C-alpha atoms as a printed R data frame, in Angstrom:
    type eleno elety resid chain resno       x       y       z
1   ATOM     1    CA   MET     A     1 -16.114  23.539  -5.306
2   ATOM     2    CA   PRO     A     2 -12.143  24.619  -5.491
3   ATOM     3    CA   LYS     A     3 -10.203  23.414  -8.289
4   ATOM     4    CA   ALA     A     4  -7.744  20.394  -7.454
5   ATOM     5    CA   GLY     A     5  -4.516  21.332  -6.906
6   ATOM     6    CA   ARG     A     6  -1.069  19.455  -8.688
7   ATOM     7    CA   LEU     A     7   1.736  16.769  -7.343
8   ATOM     8    CA   PHE     A     8   5.099  17.742  -8.855
9   ATOM     9    CA   VAL     A     9   7.241  14.724  -8.945
10  ATOM    10    CA   VAL     A    10  10.812  16.247  -8.270
11  ATOM    11    CA   GLY     A    11  14.026  14.690  -8.890
12  ATOM    12    CA   THR     A    12  16.448  16.084  -6.927
13  ATOM    13    CA   PRO     A    13  20.429  15.250  -6.769
14  ATOM    14    CA   LEU     A    14  22.224  12.166  -5.812
15  ATOM    15    CA   GLY     A    15  24.626  13.605  -3.641
16  ATOM    16    CA   ASN     A    16  25.504  16.833  -5.986
17  ATOM    17    CA   LEU     A    17  24.159  19.661  -5.119
18  ATOM    18    CA   GLU     A    18  24.576  21.279  -8.573
19  ATOM    19    CA   ASP     A    19  23.079  18.476 -10.296
20  ATOM    20    CA   ILE     A    20  19.623  19.662 -10.133
21  ATOM    21    CA   SER     A    21  17.076  21.841 -13.232
22  ATOM    22    CA   LEU     A    22  15.941  25.388 -12.901
23  ATOM    23    CA   ARG     A    23  12.809  24.119 -13.757
24  ATOM    24    CA   ALA     A    24  12.629  21.734 -10.824
25  ATOM    25    CA   LEU     A    25  14.145  25.314  -8.714
26  ATOM    26    CA   ARG     A    26  11.369  27.187  -9.821
27  ATOM    27    CA   ILE     A    27   8.911  24.401  -8.974
28  ATOM    28    CA   LEU     A    28   9.995  24.250  -5.232
29  ATOM    29    CA   LYS     A    29   9.977  27.794  -4.439
30  ATOM    30    CA   GLU     A    30   6.255  28.090  -5.933
31  ATOM    31    CA   VAL     A    31   4.732  25.517  -4.660
32  ATOM    32    CA   ASP     A    32   2.678  25.472  -1.370
33  ATOM    33    CA   LEU     A    33   4.022  22.755   0.426
34  ATOM    34    CA   ILE     A    34   7.098  20.077  -0.360
35  ATOM    35    CA   ALA     A    35   6.588  16.357   1.080
36  ATOM    36    CA   ALA     A    36  10.042  15.151   1.546
37  ATOM    37    CA   GLU     A    37  10.693  11.435   2.412
38  ATOM    38    CA   ASP     A    38  13.604  13.226   4.984
39  ATOM    39    CA   THR     A    39  12.536  16.826   5.858
40  ATOM    40    CA   ARG     A    40  16.969  17.197   7.023
41  ATOM    41    CA   VAL     A    41  18.274  16.262   3.905
42  ATOM    42    CA   CYS     A    42  15.624  18.738   1.852
43  ATOM    43    CA   ARG     A    43  16.418  21.667   3.872
44  ATOM    44    CA   LYS     A    44  20.044  20.905   2.935
45  ATOM    45    CA   ILE     A    45  19.015  21.612  -0.728
46  ATOM    46    CA   LEU     A    46  16.147  24.260  -0.058
47  ATOM    47    CA   SER     A    47  18.774  26.386   2.288
48  ATOM    48    CA   HIS     A    48  21.832  25.711  -0.669
49  ATOM    49    CA   TYR     A    49  19.070  27.426  -2.794
50  ATOM    50    CA   SER     A    50  17.718  29.802  -0.333
51  ATOM    51    CA   ILE     A    51  14.276  28.616  -0.972
52  ATOM    52    CA   SER     A    52  11.711  28.806   2.025
53  ATOM    53    CA   THR     A    53   8.609  26.946   1.002
54  ATOM    54    CA   PRO     A    54   7.428  24.465   3.837
55  ATOM    55    CA   VAL     A    55   8.268  20.912   4.439
56  ATOM    56    CA   THR     A    56   6.622  17.969   5.511
57  ATOM    57    CA   SER     A    57   7.702  14.753   6.248
58  ATOM    58    CA   PHE     A    58   6.172  11.408   3.913
59  ATOM    59    CA   HIS     A    59   8.334   8.135   4.130
60  ATOM    60    CA   GLU     A    60   7.542   4.652   4.657
61  ATOM    61    CA   HIS     A    61   7.061   4.813   7.952
62  ATOM    62    CA   SER     A    62   4.358   7.576   7.837
63  ATOM    63    CA   ARG     A    63   0.850   6.698   9.541
64  ATOM    64    CA   PRO     A    64  -1.797   7.138   6.966
65  ATOM    65    CA   ALA     A    65  -3.323  10.656   8.362
66  ATOM    66    CA   LYS     A    66  -0.500  11.996   6.537
67  ATOM    67    CA   LEU     A    67  -1.268  10.720   3.001
68  ATOM    68    CA   ARG     A    68  -5.169  11.686   3.840
69  ATOM    69    CA   SER     A    69  -3.633  14.891   4.785
70  ATOM    70    CA   ILE     A    70  -1.786  15.933   1.757
71  ATOM    71    CA   ILE     A    71  -4.246  14.754  -0.521
72  ATOM    72    CA   SER     A    72  -6.594  17.030   1.159
73  ATOM    73    CA   ARG     A    73  -4.711  19.708   0.893
74  ATOM    74    CA   LEU     A    74  -4.225  18.464  -2.737
75  ATOM    75    CA   GLY     A    75  -8.401  18.659  -3.422
76  ATOM    76    CA   ALA     A    76  -8.269  21.885  -1.667
77  ATOM    77    CA   GLY     A    77  -6.651  23.136  -4.687
78  ATOM    78    CA   GLU     A    78  -2.865  23.610  -3.353
79  ATOM    79    CA   LYS     A    79  -0.063  22.823  -5.146
80  ATOM    80    CA   VAL     A    80   2.522  19.481  -3.470
81  ATOM    81    CA   ALA     A    81   6.472  18.754  -4.226
82  ATOM    82    CA   LEU     A    82   7.141  15.012  -3.826
83  ATOM    83    CA   VAL     A    83  11.095  14.612  -2.953
84  ATOM    84    CA   SER     A    84  12.827  11.897  -2.149
85  ATOM    85    CA   ASN     A    85  16.698  11.572  -0.713
86  ATOM    86    CA   ALA     A    86  18.273  11.253  -3.386
87  ATOM    87    CA   GLY     A    87  16.916  11.261  -7.204
88  ATOM    88    CA   MET     A    88  13.448  10.448  -8.426
89  ATOM    89    CA   PRO     A    89  10.866  10.322  -5.962
90  ATOM    90    CA   GLY     A    90   8.847   6.781  -6.108
91  ATOM    91    CA   ILE     A    91  11.245   4.623  -7.846
92  ATOM    92    CA   SER     A    92  11.756   1.814  -4.942
93  ATOM    93    CA   ASP     A    93  11.205   4.799  -2.895
94  ATOM    94    CA   PRO     A    94   7.882   5.546  -0.394
95  ATOM    95    CA   GLY     A    95   6.458   8.494  -2.858
96  ATOM    96    CA   GLU     A    96   4.890   5.967  -4.775
97  ATOM    97    CA   LYS     A    97   1.960   5.419  -2.551
98  ATOM    98    CA   LEU     A    98   0.969   8.602  -2.461
99  ATOM    99    CA   VAL     A    99   1.833   9.138  -6.628
100 ATOM   100    CA   SER     A   100  -0.331   6.132  -6.815
101 ATOM   101    CA   GLU     A   101  -3.498   7.964  -4.113
102 ATOM   102    CA   CYS     A   102  -2.928  11.356  -6.297
103 ATOM   103    CA   ILE     A   103  -3.817   9.125  -9.756
104 ATOM   104    CA   ALA     A   104  -6.755   7.505  -7.943
105 ATOM   105    CA   GLN     A   105  -8.260  10.751  -6.578
106 ATOM   106    CA   GLU     A   106  -7.931  12.133 -10.056
107 ATOM   107    CA   ILE     A   107  -5.403  14.544  -9.303
108 ATOM   108    CA   ASP     A   108  -2.826  15.510 -11.861
109 ATOM   109    CA   VAL     A   109   0.529  14.532 -11.459
110 ATOM   110    CA   VAL     A   110   3.629  16.058 -13.014
111 ATOM   111    CA   ALA     A   111   6.946  14.883 -13.391
112 ATOM   112    CA   VAL     A   112   9.891  16.951 -12.995
113 ATOM   113    CA   PRO     A   113  12.615  14.841 -14.329
114 ATOM   114    CA   GLY     A   114  16.372  14.720 -12.415
115 ATOM   115    CA   PRO     A   115  18.820  12.096 -11.488
116 ATOM   116    CA   THR     A   116  18.190   8.634 -11.105
117 ATOM   117    CA   ALA     A   117  21.179   6.393  -9.230
118 ATOM   118    CA   VAL     A   118  19.489   3.240 -11.891
119 ATOM   119    CA   ILE     A   119  20.304   4.814 -15.354
120 ATOM   120    CA   THR     A   120  23.414   6.520 -13.848
121 ATOM   121    CA   ALA     A   121  25.108   3.150 -12.628
122 ATOM   122    CA   LEU     A   122  24.127   1.721 -16.170
123 ATOM   123    CA   ALA     A   123  25.350   4.413 -18.174
124 ATOM   124    CA   ILE     A   124  28.961   4.118 -16.427
125 ATOM   125    CA   SER     A   125  28.843   0.053 -15.902
126 ATOM   126    CA   GLY     A   126  30.073  -0.958 -19.301
127 ATOM   127    CA   LEU     A   127  27.667  -3.586 -19.931
128 ATOM   128    CA   PRO     A   128  24.711  -3.391 -22.248
129 ATOM   129    CA   THR     A   129  22.428  -0.713 -22.020
130 ATOM   130    CA   ASP     A   130  19.595  -1.579 -25.162
131 ATOM   131    CA   GLY     A   131  17.650  -3.605 -22.598
132 ATOM   132    CA   PHE     A   132  17.314  -3.485 -18.773
133 ATOM   133    CA   LEU     A   133  15.678  -4.618 -15.978
134 ATOM   134    CA   PHE     A   134  15.672  -2.838 -12.475
135 ATOM   135    CA   THR     A   135  14.548  -4.783  -9.685
136 ATOM   136    CA   GLY     A   136  14.802  -2.408  -6.526
137 ATOM   137    CA   PHE     A   137  16.167  -4.526  -3.372
138 ATOM   138    CA   LEU     A   138  15.575  -8.175  -3.558
139 ATOM   139    CA   PRO     A   139  13.461 -10.292  -0.551
140 ATOM   140    CA   ARG     A   140  15.619 -10.539   2.157
141 ATOM   141    CA   ARG     A   141  14.777 -13.968   3.308
142 ATOM   142    CA   GLY     A   142  13.033 -17.552   2.915
143 ATOM   143    CA   LYS     A   143  11.480 -18.703  -0.254
144 ATOM   144    CA   GLU     A   144  10.966 -14.693  -1.455
145 ATOM   145    CA   ARG     A   145  14.850 -14.110  -2.001
146 ATOM   146    CA   SER     A   146  15.310 -17.759  -3.845
147 ATOM   147    CA   ARG     A   147  12.560 -17.169  -6.152
148 ATOM   148    CA   ALA     A   148  13.745 -13.604  -7.043
149 ATOM   149    CA   LEU     A   149  17.075 -14.863  -7.157
150 ATOM   150    CA   LYS     A   150  15.809 -17.855  -9.319
151 ATOM   151    CA   GLU     A   151  13.765 -15.447 -11.824
152 ATOM   152    CA   LEU     A   152  16.796 -13.490 -12.432
153 ATOM   153    CA   ALA     A   153  19.391 -16.672 -13.281
154 ATOM   154    CA   GLY     A   154  17.158 -16.642 -16.590
155 ATOM   155    CA   GLN     A   155  17.091 -13.151 -17.368
156 ATOM   156    CA   PRO     A   156  18.510 -11.971 -20.565
157 ATOM   157    CA   ARG     A   157  18.946  -8.148 -19.791
158 ATOM   158    CA   THR     A   158  21.045  -6.253 -18.176
159 ATOM   159    CA   MET     A   159  19.833  -6.207 -14.602
160 ATOM   160    CA   ILE     A   160  20.086  -3.338 -12.003
161 ATOM   161    CA   LEU     A   161  19.422  -3.857  -7.777
162 ATOM   162    CA   PHE     A   162  19.754  -1.649  -4.649
163 ATOM   163    CA   GLU     A   163  21.325  -3.101  -1.482
164 ATOM   164    CA   SER     A   164  22.310  -1.594   1.655
165 ATOM   165    CA   PRO     A   165  26.221  -1.695   2.637
166 ATOM   166    CA   ARG     A   166  25.420  -4.207   5.473
167 ATOM   167    CA   ARG     A   167  23.590  -6.875   3.156
168 ATOM   168    CA   LEU     A   168  26.001  -6.102   0.348
169 ATOM   169    CA   SER     A   169  28.410  -9.308   0.693
170 ATOM   170    CA   ARG     A   170  25.710 -12.125   1.112
171 ATOM   171    CA   THR     A   171  24.162 -10.744  -1.884
172 ATOM   172    CA   LEU     A   172  26.822 -10.995  -4.226
173 ATOM   173    CA   SER     A   173  27.536 -14.071  -2.764
174 ATOM   174    CA   ASP     A   174  23.836 -15.141  -3.787
175 ATOM   175    CA   LEU     A   175  24.041 -13.895  -7.248
176 ATOM   176    CA   ARG     A   176  27.504 -15.802  -7.805
177 ATOM   177    CA   GLU     A   177  25.533 -18.897  -6.670
178 ATOM   178    CA   CYS     A   178  22.720 -18.625  -8.499
179 ATOM   179    CA   LEU     A   179  23.408 -16.962 -11.176
180 ATOM   180    CA   GLY     A   180  27.303 -17.351 -11.814
181 ATOM   181    CA   ASN     A   181  30.234 -15.534 -11.879
182 ATOM   182    CA   ARG     A   182  28.888 -13.028 -14.262
183 ATOM   183    CA   ARG     A   183  30.108  -9.313 -15.162
184 ATOM   184    CA   ALA     A   184  28.970  -6.685 -12.735
185 ATOM   185    CA   ALA     A   185  29.248  -3.066 -11.690
186 ATOM   186    CA   ALA     A   186  28.973  -1.699  -8.172
187 ATOM   187    CA   ALA     A   187  28.543   1.813  -7.955
188 ATOM   188    CA   ARG     A   188  28.582   3.866  -4.736
189 ATOM   189    CA   GLU     A   189  28.470   7.617  -3.845
190 ATOM   190    CA   LEU     A   190  26.980   8.657  -7.486
191 ATOM   191    CA   THR     A   191  28.405  12.061  -7.862
192 ATOM   192    CA   LYS     A   192  29.641  12.710  -4.826
193 ATOM   193    CA   LYS     A   193  33.827  13.636  -4.206
194 ATOM   194    CA   PHE     A   194  34.237   9.806  -3.255
195 ATOM   195    CA   GLU     A   195  32.266   8.368  -5.987
196 ATOM   196    CA   GLN     A   196  33.519   4.601  -6.591
197 ATOM   197    CA   VAL     A   197  32.556   1.942  -9.161
198 ATOM   198    CA   ILE     A   198  33.746  -1.365  -8.797
199 ATOM   199    CA   ARG     A   199  33.789  -3.389 -12.015
200 ATOM   200    CA   GLY     A   200  34.537  -7.000 -12.488
201 ATOM   201    CA   ARG     A   201  33.241 -10.258 -12.252
202 ATOM   202    CA   LEU     A   202  30.865 -10.805  -9.203
203 ATOM   203    CA   GLU     A   203  33.101 -13.094  -7.127
204 ATOM   204    CA   GLU     A   204  35.952  -9.896  -7.500
205 ATOM   205    CA   ILE     A   205  33.635  -7.367  -6.711
206 ATOM   206    CA   ALA     A   206  33.104  -9.378  -3.406
207 ATOM   207    CA   GLU     A   207  36.262 -10.008  -2.967
208 ATOM   208    CA   HIS     A   208  37.379  -6.111  -3.059
209 ATOM   209    CA   PHE     A   209  34.525  -5.332  -0.168
210 ATOM   210    CA   SER     A   210  35.154  -7.783   1.583
211 ATOM   211    CA   ILE     A   211  38.910  -5.683   2.166
212 ATOM   212    CA   HIS     A   212  36.979  -2.361   1.903
213 ATOM   213    CA   PRO     A   213  33.622  -2.496   3.393
214 ATOM   214    CA   PRO     A   214  31.511  -0.014   1.529
215 ATOM   215    CA   ARG     A   215  29.478   2.847   2.538
216 ATOM   216    CA   GLY     A   216  26.434   4.547   1.551
217 ATOM   217    CA   GLU     A   217  23.853   2.681  -0.779
218 ATOM   218    CA   ILE     A   218  25.248   0.770  -3.072
219 ATOM   219    CA   THR     A   219  23.681   0.464  -6.997
220 ATOM   220    CA   LEU     A   220  24.400  -3.310  -8.451
221 ATOM   221    CA   VAL     A   221  24.445  -3.532 -12.160
222 ATOM   222    CA   VAL     A   222  25.056  -7.225 -13.121
223 ATOM   223    CA   GLU     A   223  25.079  -8.700 -16.756
224 ATOM   224    CA   GLY     A   224  22.239 -10.477 -18.296
225 ATOM   225    CA   ALA     A   225  22.404 -14.560 -19.271
226 ATOM   226    CA   GLY     A   226  23.072 -13.833 -22.780
227 ATOM   227    CA   LYS     A   227  23.131 -16.709 -25.347
228 ATOM   228    CA   GLU     A   228  24.756 -19.578 -24.964
229 ATOM   229    CA   THR     A   229  26.156 -22.453 -27.626
230 ATOM   230    CA   ALA     A   230  25.288 -25.727 -27.202
231 ATOM   231    CA   GLU     A   231  28.886 -26.655 -26.134
232 ATOM   232    CA   GLU     A   232  28.553 -24.234 -23.479
233 ATOM   233    CA   LYS     A   233  25.637 -25.421 -22.310
234 ATOM   234    CA   ARG     A   234  26.658 -28.889 -22.265
235 ATOM   235    CA   ALA     A   235  29.791 -28.108 -20.055
236 ATOM   236    CA   ARG     A   236  27.726 -25.923 -17.628
237 ATOM   237    CA   ARG     A   237  25.154 -28.484 -17.388
238 ATOM   238    CA   SER     A   238  27.759 -31.101 -16.087
239 ATOM   239    CA   GLN     A   239  29.391 -28.889 -14.048
240 ATOM   240    CA   ILE     A   240  28.744 -29.122 -10.434
241 ATOM   241    CA   ASP     A   241  30.836 -27.174  -8.461
242 ATOM   242    CA   ALA     A   242  31.513 -26.614  -4.463
243 ATOM   243    CA   SER     A   243  29.102 -23.634  -4.052
244 ATOM   244    CA   ILE     A   244  26.178 -25.189  -6.227
245 ATOM   245    CA   LEU     A   245  26.512 -28.617  -3.926
246 ATOM   246    CA   LYS     A   246  26.663 -26.577  -1.028
247 ATOM   247    CA   GLN     A   247  23.531 -24.442  -1.987
248 ATOM   248    CA   ALA     A   248  21.506 -27.945  -2.619
249 ATOM   249    CA   LYS     A   249  22.743 -29.028   0.885
250 ATOM   250    CA   THR     A   250  21.140 -25.780   2.631
251 ATOM   251    CA   HIS     A   251  17.827 -26.742   1.113
252 ATOM   252    CA   MET     A   252  18.232 -30.347   2.196
253 ATOM   253    CA   LYS     A   253  18.568 -29.309   5.536
254 ATOM   254    CA   GLN     A   254  15.596 -26.647   5.850
255 ATOM   255    CA   GLY     A   255  13.381 -29.849   4.788
256 ATOM   256    CA   LEU     A   256  13.691 -30.662   1.562
257 ATOM   257    CA   SER     A   257  14.594 -33.932  -0.088
258 ATOM   258    CA   ALA     A   258  17.529 -34.677  -1.887
259 ATOM   259    CA   LYS     A   259  15.245 -35.039  -5.355
260 ATOM   260    CA   GLU     A   260  12.901 -31.405  -4.275
261 ATOM   261    CA   ALA     A   261  16.552 -29.741  -3.955
262 ATOM   262    CA   ALA     A   262  18.253 -30.920  -7.493
263 ATOM   263    CA   ARG     A   263  14.769 -29.721  -8.647
264 ATOM   264    CA   GLU     A   264  15.024 -25.986  -7.257
265 ATOM   265    CA   ILE     A   265  18.826 -25.450  -8.380
266 ATOM   266    CA   ALA     A   266  19.030 -27.013 -11.601
267 ATOM   267    CA   ALA     A   267  15.684 -24.760 -12.375
268 ATOM   268    CA   ALA     A   268  17.896 -21.772 -10.779
269 ATOM   269    CA   THR     A   269  21.479 -22.258 -12.154
270 ATOM   270    CA   GLY     A   270  20.760 -24.877 -15.132
271 ATOM   271    CA   VAL     A   271  22.910 -27.629 -13.883
272 ATOM   272    CA   SER     A   272  21.974 -30.976 -14.691
273 ATOM   273    CA   ARG     A   273  19.095 -31.987 -12.093
274 ATOM   274    CA   ARG     A   274  19.978 -36.368 -12.614
275 ATOM   275    CA   LEU     A   275  24.162 -35.134 -12.138
276 ATOM   276    CA   LEU     A   276  22.856 -33.149  -8.995
277 ATOM   277    CA   TYR     A   277  20.935 -35.680  -7.582
278 ATOM   278    CA   ASN     A   278  23.590 -37.823  -7.709
279 ATOM   279    CA   ALA     A   279  26.371 -35.724  -6.218
280 ATOM   280    CA   LEU     A   280  24.044 -35.323  -3.348
281 ATOM   281    CA   GLN     A   281  23.591 -39.411  -2.587
282 ATOM   282    CA   LYS     A   282  27.022 -40.041  -2.335
283 ATOM   283    CA   PRO     A   283  28.461 -39.912   1.416
284 ATOM   284    CA   SER     A   284  30.594 -36.674   2.257
285 ATOM   285    CA   SER     A   285  33.976 -37.493   2.350
């Protein structure tokens, strides 16, 4: 019976082609096959370094047969390198499926570390780095999104999210409503010629991108909840601003009672449930 091969999880540049290790280049030359999220992006790197290893696609829309084919080749003793479009494969990335299946099949998985947008953005954000939570992309709609935002509201550690330029405005608005106007940093085009990091309060960042629409995927770094003094907590709980009231009324339009809406919003934002409920009972002016 042939000895099982190895899957090498290879970190590739976020944008600057010089950000790749000598070990990664050697592995990409030596393996029998490279499984790439986007073969066009991968071939750009391979061409730059004169590497001629065969490439096959493996992405979120790949059929199960493609996964079985790669596993079969690994089982036959071949060596395969897994690469994403940028950074480390498997981090909020379809490569996670291949890694998991290899582990289930008892095929060796070897990390060849490289850049990652998560750590890169955190390091230059100016926010606390002693503890952080990476949450990938927020759910796009409905109760799942509301639940995810509610969980983030009380998170004491720095938070890191990915977002597309098309949905950035809505996400910044939702974060502002649910978490308050916290400090944050929005990083785009990391390591590229036009790298940009916008730092400030969520409201300020949203205003910037409303004037200068972003391009490329954005990494958001957001300040954690932190510790409040008793006085700060009392002040926050007694303040029912327009954005919170609007959010509660939106919940009511979706079918919740005033009591239910007040309970959900109070849990997510920390405002007084009683004061919010009373505000919802007042006739609109």
